[in-house]
Amino acid sequence: MSIWEAVAIFVAGTAAGTINTIVGSGTLITFPVLLATGLPPVTATVSNALGLIPGSISGAIGYRAELAGQRRRILRLGLAALAGGLAGAMLLTLLPPTAFETVVPVLVTLALVLVVLQPRISAAVQRRRERRGTGAPHSDGGPLLLTALLAASVYGGYFTAAQGIIYLSLMGILIDDSLQRINATKNVLAAIVNSVAALFFLFVAHFDWTAVLLIAVGSAIGGQVGARIGRRLPPVALRTFIVIVGTAAVVQLVLR
């Protein structure tokens, strides 16, 4: 690896850590850079997953104030993320690398539509609940969110790109809470998925440890930067940023 390739991976890791903390899709920055340095796709995927763990943890720490009072929610959803992430990592070793390429852009596009419509959908759901006398939405999204998040975590363990956007869209609709607090939960769930997937890969896959180290340091720095920026964004600005990043992700996925 040349010095310029190392610099490119470090910068990509920093950018990915920043974007992942605010919304997600940082893998769409690091993954192409790793491929450009000559790494095979599977090696790039597993090296990226391990390298982004410090960034996810750093971002979660940066959002610690928004995590207050969410322990029960995170424990419940975290178990689904853990199981899904492990299943997705196992699929990566069993399925051909192109298996999800056709469905990933569809999933991300659907998530973006849900993010845009989330305020209206949430309001409509709340009005329906009030008419039926069923009260506020379940504090952790209930069985529907648990099932949907499990499926999203399988995808996240397989290929992490845009999993944060999918998490935000699902929780934004099914949990009655602020977007910033939901984003804080998303960061913890992403850290769980990345960690369990990387732990599995340690025993079955080959890593490029130089790339892992560069991404790890960069993403840890980016996680703090992302937390400083993301926590200051009002809901409309944060939702707009999610849509912009997500749209760029879809375009990149389709044109790959």
Tab-separated table of N, CA, C and O in Angstrom, residues 101-153:
chain	number	residue	atom	x	y	z
A	101	GLU	N	-27.175	-7.181	-4.611
A	101	GLU	CA	-26.992	-5.957	-5.395
A	101	GLU	C	-28.290	-5.434	-5.998
A	101	GLU	O	-28.471	-4.225	-6.141
A	102	THR	N	-29.195	-6.331	-6.362
A	102	THR	CA	-30.441	-5.879	-6.989
A	102	THR	C	-31.441	-5.331	-5.986
A	102	THR	O	-32.259	-4.472	-6.327
A	103	VAL	N	-31.393	-5.817	-4.729
A	103	VAL	CA	-32.406	-5.388	-3.760
A	103	VAL	C	-31.946	-4.211	-2.901
A	103	VAL	O	-32.785	-3.485	-2.362
A	104	VAL	N	-30.632	-4.012	-2.782
A	104	VAL	CA	-30.135	-2.931	-1.922
A	104	VAL	C	-30.650	-1.556	-2.359
A	104	VAL	O	-31.164	-0.792	-1.530
A	105	PRO	N	-30.544	-1.164	-3.645
A	105	PRO	CA	-31.066	0.157	-4.037
A	105	PRO	C	-32.556	0.310	-3.755
A	105	PRO	O	-33.022	1.393	-3.382
A	106	VAL	N	-33.316	-0.774	-3.908
A	106	VAL	CA	-34.754	-0.722	-3.638
A	106	VAL	C	-35.000	-0.474	-2.155
A	106	VAL	O	-35.845	0.352	-1.783
A	107	LEU	N	-34.261	-1.178	-1.313
A	107	LEU	CA	-34.428	-1.009	0.128
A	107	LEU	C	-34.097	0.415	0.567
A	107	LEU	O	-34.824	1.015	1.361
A	108	VAL	N	-32.994	0.938	0.057
A	108	VAL	CA	-32.577	2.288	0.446
A	108	VAL	C	-33.576	3.325	-0.058
A	108	VAL	O	-33.922	4.275	0.652
A	109	THR	N	-34.057	3.154	-1.290
A	109	THR	CA	-35.048	4.084	-1.841
A	109	THR	C	-36.317	4.078	-1.010
A	109	THR	O	-36.885	5.141	-0.695
A	110	LEU	N	-36.787	2.890	-0.648
A	110	LEU	CA	-37.978	2.787	0.191
A	110	LEU	C	-37.755	3.466	1.535
A	110	LEU	O	-38.635	4.177	2.039
A	111	ALA	N	-36.568	3.267	2.105
A	111	ALA	CA	-36.255	3.905	3.393
A	111	ALA	C	-36.294	5.422	3.270
A	111	ALA	O	-36.795	6.117	4.172
A	112	LEU	N	-35.772	5.954	2.168
A	112	LEU	CA	-35.779	7.406	1.966
A	112	LEU	C	-37.198	7.946	1.858
A	112	LEU	O	-37.521	9.001	2.406
A	113	VAL	N	-38.049	7.224	1.142
A	113	VAL	CA	-39.451	7.636	1.026
A	113	VAL	C	-40.102	7.680	2.408
A	113	VAL	O	-40.843	8.615	2.743
A	114	LEU	N	-39.791	6.674	3.220
A	114	LEU	CA	-40.351	6.632	4.569
A	114	LEU	C	-39.832	7.778	5.434
A	114	LEU	O	-40.564	8.339	6.244
A	115	VAL	N	-38.553	8.119	5.260
A	115	VAL	CA	-37.985	9.247	6.014
A	115	VAL	C	-38.696	10.544	5.658
A	115	VAL	O	-39.048	11.353	6.526
A	116	VAL	N	-38.931	10.768	4.362
A	116	VAL	CA	-39.602	11.983	3.910
A	116	VAL	C	-41.037	12.043	4.426
A	116	VAL	O	-41.519	13.091	4.878
A	117	LEU	N	-41.725	10.909	4.388
A	117	LEU	CA	-43.133	10.876	4.768
A	117	LEU	C	-43.345	10.612	6.253
A	117	LEU	O	-44.482	10.616	6.711
A	118	GLN	N	-42.256	10.402	6.992
A	118	GLN	CA	-42.382	9.994	8.383
A	118	GLN	C	-43.266	10.909	9.240
A	118	GLN	O	-44.111	10.421	9.991
A	119	PRO	N	-43.128	12.254	9.160
A	119	PRO	CA	-44.002	13.088	9.997
A	119	PRO	C	-45.491	12.875	9.702
A	119	PRO	O	-46.305	12.791	10.628
A	120	ARG	N	-45.840	12.775	8.417
A	120	ARG	CA	-47.242	12.571	8.054
A	120	ARG	C	-47.733	11.188	8.459
A	120	ARG	O	-48.851	11.029	8.952
A	121	ILE	N	-46.888	10.174	8.231
A	121	ILE	CA	-47.289	8.813	8.581
A	121	ILE	C	-47.461	8.696	10.090
A	121	ILE	O	-48.443	8.115	10.574
A	122	SER	N	-46.521	9.247	10.846
A	122	SER	CA	-46.606	9.181	12.304
A	122	SER	C	-47.845	9.896	12.826
A	122	SER	O	-48.521	9.410	13.741
A	123	ALA	N	-48.144	11.051	12.232
A	123	ALA	CA	-49.346	11.796	12.644
A	123	ALA	C	-50.609	11.007	12.330
A	123	ALA	O	-51.545	10.958	13.138
A	124	ALA	N	-50.638	10.383	11.153
A	124	ALA	CA	-51.811	9.594	10.763
A	124	ALA	C	-51.979	8.384	11.677
A	124	ALA	O	-53.103	8.047	12.085
A	125	VAL	N	-50.868	7.733	12.011
A	125	VAL	CA	-50.931	6.581	12.916
A	125	VAL	C	-51.428	7.006	14.292
A	125	VAL	O	-52.254	6.330	14.914
A	126	GLN	N	-50.944	8.160	14.770
A	126	GLN	CA	-51.357	8.646	16.080
A	126	GLN	C	-52.851	8.980	16.089
A	126	GLN	O	-53.565	8.658	17.059
A	127	ARG	N	-53.342	9.627	15.026
A	127	ARG	CA	-54.777	9.954	14.951
A	127	ARG	C	-55.627	8.687	14.965
A	127	ARG	O	-56.677	8.628	15.605
A	128	ARG	N	-55.143	7.665	14.251
A	128	ARG	CA	-55.876	6.399	14.208
A	128	ARG	C	-55.905	5.741	15.586
A	128	ARG	O	-56.934	5.207	16.013
A	129	ARG	N	-54.768	5.808	16.286
A	129	ARG	CA	-54.721	5.243	17.634
A	129	ARG	C	-55.672	5.971	18.575
A	129	ARG	O	-56.340	5.350	19.406
A	130	GLU	N	-55.710	7.298	18.444
A	130	GLU	CA	-56.586	8.083	19.318
A	130	GLU	C	-58.052	7.765	19.040
A	130	GLU	O	-58.860	7.697	19.967
A	131	ARG	N	-58.407	7.585	17.757
A	131	ARG	CA	-59.790	7.235	17.421
A	131	ARG	C	-60.177	5.881	17.996
A	131	ARG	O	-61.308	5.658	18.421
A	132	ARG	N	-59.209	4.968	18.003
A	132	ARG	CA	-59.467	3.628	18.524
A	132	ARG	C	-59.269	3.539	20.028
A	132	ARG	O	-59.567	2.503	20.636
A	133	GLY	N	-58.726	4.626	20.616
A	133	GLY	CA	-58.507	4.631	22.049
A	133	GLY	C	-57.370	3.740	22.496
A	133	GLY	O	-57.366	3.242	23.624
A	134	THR	N	-56.363	3.540	21.630
A	134	THR	CA	-55.244	2.655	21.969
A	134	THR	C	-54.035	3.412	22.493
A	134	THR	O	-53.013	2.809	22.800
A	135	GLY	N	-54.109	4.741	22.573
A	135	GLY	CA	-53.039	5.516	23.183
A	135	GLY	C	-51.831	5.710	22.303
A	135	GLY	O	-51.881	5.558	21.086
A	136	ALA	N	-50.698	6.026	22.927
A	136	ALA	CA	-49.466	6.350	22.209
A	136	ALA	C	-48.806	5.096	21.656
A	136	ALA	O	-49.057	3.989	22.121
A	137	PRO	N	-47.937	5.254	20.647
A	137	PRO	CA	-47.204	4.116	20.123
A	137	PRO	C	-46.349	3.465	21.204
A	137	PRO	O	-45.971	4.079	22.186
A	138	HIS	N	-46.043	2.189	20.995
A	138	HIS	CA	-45.190	1.466	21.928
A	138	HIS	C	-43.839	2.168	22.024
A	138	HIS	O	-43.288	2.610	21.031
A	139	SER	N	-43.311	2.256	23.249
A	139	SER	CA	-42.081	3.022	23.456
A	139	SER	C	-40.882	2.450	22.713
A	139	SER	O	-39.918	3.172	22.448
A	140	ASP	N	-40.922	1.152	22.385
A	140	ASP	CA	-39.810	0.580	21.635
A	140	ASP	C	-40.257	0.018	20.284
A	140	ASP	O	-39.555	-0.779	19.673
A	141	GLY	N	-41.422	0.454	19.827
A	141	GLY	CA	-41.870	0.077	18.492
A	141	GLY	C	-42.675	-1.193	18.406
A	141	GLY	O	-43.271	-1.483	17.361
A	142	GLY	N	-42.703	-1.986	19.469
A	142	GLY	CA	-43.491	-3.199	19.477
A	142	GLY	C	-42.925	-4.294	18.577
A	142	GLY	O	-41.837	-4.189	18.011
A	143	PRO	N	-43.690	-5.384	18.404
A	143	PRO	CA	-43.228	-6.531	17.610
A	143	PRO	C	-42.927	-6.184	16.157
A	143	PRO	O	-42.027	-6.774	15.559
A	144	LEU	N	-43.677	-5.242	15.580
A	144	LEU	CA	-43.468	-4.889	14.176
A	144	LEU	C	-42.068	-4.320	13.959
A	144	LEU	O	-41.354	-4.728	13.031
A	145	LEU	N	-41.662	-3.375	14.804
A	145	LEU	CA	-40.321	-2.799	14.668
A	145	LEU	C	-39.252	-3.844	14.956
A	145	LEU	O	-38.214	-3.889	14.280
A	146	LEU	N	-39.485	-4.690	15.945
A	146	LEU	CA	-38.511	-5.718	16.286
A	146	LEU	C	-38.247	-6.633	15.082
A	146	LEU	O	-37.098	-6.947	14.771
A	147	THR	N	-39.320	-7.019	14.400
A	147	THR	CA	-39.181	-7.890	13.234
A	147	THR	C	-38.492	-7.177	12.078
A	147	THR	O	-37.588	-7.715	11.435
A	148	ALA	N	-38.932	-5.935	11.820
A	148	ALA	CA	-38.347	-5.170	10.710
A	148	ALA	C	-36.888	-4.851	10.972
A	148	ALA	O	-36.045	-4.914	10.060
A	149	LEU	N	-36.553	-4.534	12.222
A	149	LEU	CA	-35.170	-4.202	12.547
A	149	LEU	C	-34.276	-5.440	12.478
A	149	LEU	O	-33.113	-5.354	12.103
A	150	LEU	N	-34.830	-6.598	12.812
A	150	LEU	CA	-34.081	-7.842	12.676
A	150	LEU	C	-33.692	-8.060	11.216
A	150	LEU	O	-32.534	-8.382	10.906
A	151	ALA	N	-34.665	-7.859	10.310
A	151	ALA	CA	-34.384	-8.020	8.881
A	151	ALA	C	-33.362	-6.993	8.397
A	151	ALA	O	-32.446	-7.315	7.626
A	152	ALA	N	-33.496	-5.747	8.856
A	152	ALA	CA	-32.548	-4.703	8.458
A	152	ALA	C	-31.147	-5.006	8.972
A	152	ALA	O	-30.146	-4.683	8.319
A	153	SER	N	-31.061	-5.640	10.130
A	153	SER	CA	-29.758	-5.972	10.703
A	153	SER	C	-29.093	-7.130	9.960
A	153	SER	O	-27.867	-7.208	9.903
